[in-house]
Amino acid sequence: MVTQEFEQRTRRLIDSLKSTCADYGLGNDGNEFKIITQVFLYKFLNDKFTFEAKKIRPELSQALTWEQAMAGLSADELEMLQLQLGPDTPRLKPEHFLAHLFGRQNEPEFAKLFDDTLRDIAITNNDIFAVKTDGGAKVTLFDRVSEYISDPSKRDSFCRALINKLVAFSFERIFTQKYDFYAALFEYLIKDYNSNSGGKYAEYYTPHSVAQIMAAILVPEKVRGKIRNVSCYDPSAGSGTLLMNIAHAIGEQRCSIYSQDISQKSSSLLRLNLILNNLVHSIPNIIQGNTMLHPYHREGKALKKFDYIVSNPPFKMDFSDFRNALDSNEHRERFFAGVPSIPKQAVDKMAIYQLFLQHIIHSLKPGGKAAVVVPTGFITTQSGIDKAIRKHLVDNKMLAGVVSMPSNIFATTGTNVSILFIDAANKEDVVLIDASNLGTKVKDGKNQKTLLSEVEEDHIIATFNDKREVEDFSKVVSYEELAAKNYSLSAGQYFEVRIEYSDLTPEQFSDKLQGFSENLEKLFSLSSNLELQILSKVKSLEFK
């Protein structure tokens, strides 16, 4: 009940912040998401600090206003409190508190005070919360929020309106809840800002059903709680849905998250997602940059190898600007199956997922596991890079299986997708599942999407993990069978062709045969007449 209540109140807070942005001309503005996410994060970090500080010094809870009690602590007491805070808790000073700003909102130049406060929090916590670029620069936690308002005369009132929205309630009581609350909250927070309308480097929000299936197959129930000190990587992380799901399956404190994504917006959203999901310790591993051209994570000079990799990479993208740089000796080992050529037309249709898939295979530890969303065409194409990748996986016995998903599982793209499961330790049979007939079609705005029920998700997961054969749904095949079928990974090609028999009396059989004979005689007669007509036409042709 607490979770539901706070989810509703949080949604109202997010809606009210968006309403304030709209009132000041920033509705649907390109900067709106920066304001919403940063102001929301400021609120969240305040309440997180409050929660942790009261645990360390319970007397703060007894004070009339805990902020005043904090301000009354000596310098030594404040320093000791900061030292006792956990590594995922922000370090805040009394002048950073929301209540402090709220009490000073009517002062002149309040917008400057608001911005200075956020910037000081960012600088104070730079080592904890900064995201790096592949060039080594640090992207701090907060911008100067008021400067997104172009009219300086309106900045004070704008920041005042934001502060008044933030004091409505506290997150303190929800910090003991598990991540389900935050998953729903994060999706609602970014729902208007994480779509395929972002141009060349568009972000696609991976549906929870896909993320949950990937995590549950990579980390089955029987091994949960037993895995520790492992690395989880996504080379095209977006806002982090896949990473959050696998981290929760393993245990937030049992794994370290690594990522890279070319989009600044995605990296900022991923940082927020990590903060909400108790994974602050992994923020230093979040890199904003071009994974294909400048892969960042290394051990010495060699690329780092990972225990788990999850990815929903972009399928098609124009990378002609740096394509030739990838087709060089420096990248030859990583892109073992080749680099797509630059087409004369439709350059934006270059199959960049082929590069991501090869990069993932190259980045796996011996015995590592990966789950990658691919266009379903990948699993059957009989030539080129796709087939070369499949051949590599089969010949080196590093496949766990494939799940072909229903159409429109992503509302924003009509491309049919499959999930490719790679397992360098699986030397036995491979599971192929055709889940294309599952799900319920629903409208999502102007688009149609398919939703899987929990029962259907569980059916896919259990069938895969148990390596069960289900008629017209799943098939368990050997690597030899895959090679014999030209390395096809489509379950349908391995299903048995069944012949249905009917019990007929001799009279019924004779009647059916007579009917077939009469139909054939009619067709033969029509064919004969057509042949004569064609022959007559040919003979009547003259050369003029």
Coordinates of C-alpha atoms in Angstrom, one line a residue, residues 357 374 376-382 386-387 389-391 393-394 398-404 418-422 430-434 475 477-479 481-483 485-494:
L357 CA 27.2 -8.2 -32.1
V374 CA 18.6 -8.7 -33.1
T376 CA 14.8 -11.7 -36.8
G377 CA 16.2 -11.7 -40.3
F378 CA 19.6 -12.2 -38.7
I379 CA 18.8 -15.8 -37.7
T380 CA 18.2 -17.1 -41.2
T381 CA 20.1 -14.9 -43.7
Q382 CA 22.1 -17.2 -45.9
D386 CA 25.1 -12.4 -40.6
K387 CA 25.8 -15.9 -41.6
I389 CA 28.6 -14.5 -37.3
R390 CA 26.2 -17.4 -36.8
K391 CA 28.8 -19.8 -38.2
L393 CA 28.9 -19.1 -32.8
V394 CA 28.0 -22.6 -33.9
M398 CA 29.1 -20.8 -27.8
L399 CA 25.3 -20.6 -28.2
A400 CA 22.6 -21.0 -25.6
G401 CA 19.7 -20.4 -28.0
V402 CA 17.3 -18.0 -29.6
V403 CA 13.8 -16.7 -28.7
S404 CA 11.9 -15.2 -31.6
S418 CA 14.6 -12.1 -31.7
I419 CA 16.8 -12.5 -28.6
L420 CA 20.1 -14.2 -29.2
F421 CA 21.6 -15.9 -26.2
I422 CA 25.3 -16.5 -26.2
V430 CA 20.8 -25.3 -28.1
V431 CA 17.2 -24.1 -27.4
L432 CA 15.2 -22.5 -30.2
I433 CA 11.8 -20.9 -29.3
D434 CA 9.2 -19.4 -31.6
K475 CA 13.0 -27.2 -30.3
V477 CA 18.9 -29.1 -31.3
S478 CA 22.6 -30.1 -31.5
Y479 CA 25.3 -27.9 -33.0
E481 CA 22.0 -30.1 -36.6
L482 CA 22.5 -26.3 -36.8
A483 CA 25.4 -26.7 -39.1
K485 CA 20.7 -26.6 -41.7
N486 CA 23.1 -23.9 -43.0
Y487 CA 23.4 -22.4 -39.5
S488 CA 19.7 -21.4 -39.4
L489 CA 18.6 -20.4 -35.9
S490 CA 14.9 -20.3 -36.7
A491 CA 12.9 -22.8 -34.5
G492 CA 10.3 -23.3 -37.3
Q493 CA 12.8 -24.9 -39.6
Y494 CA 13.4 -27.7 -37.0

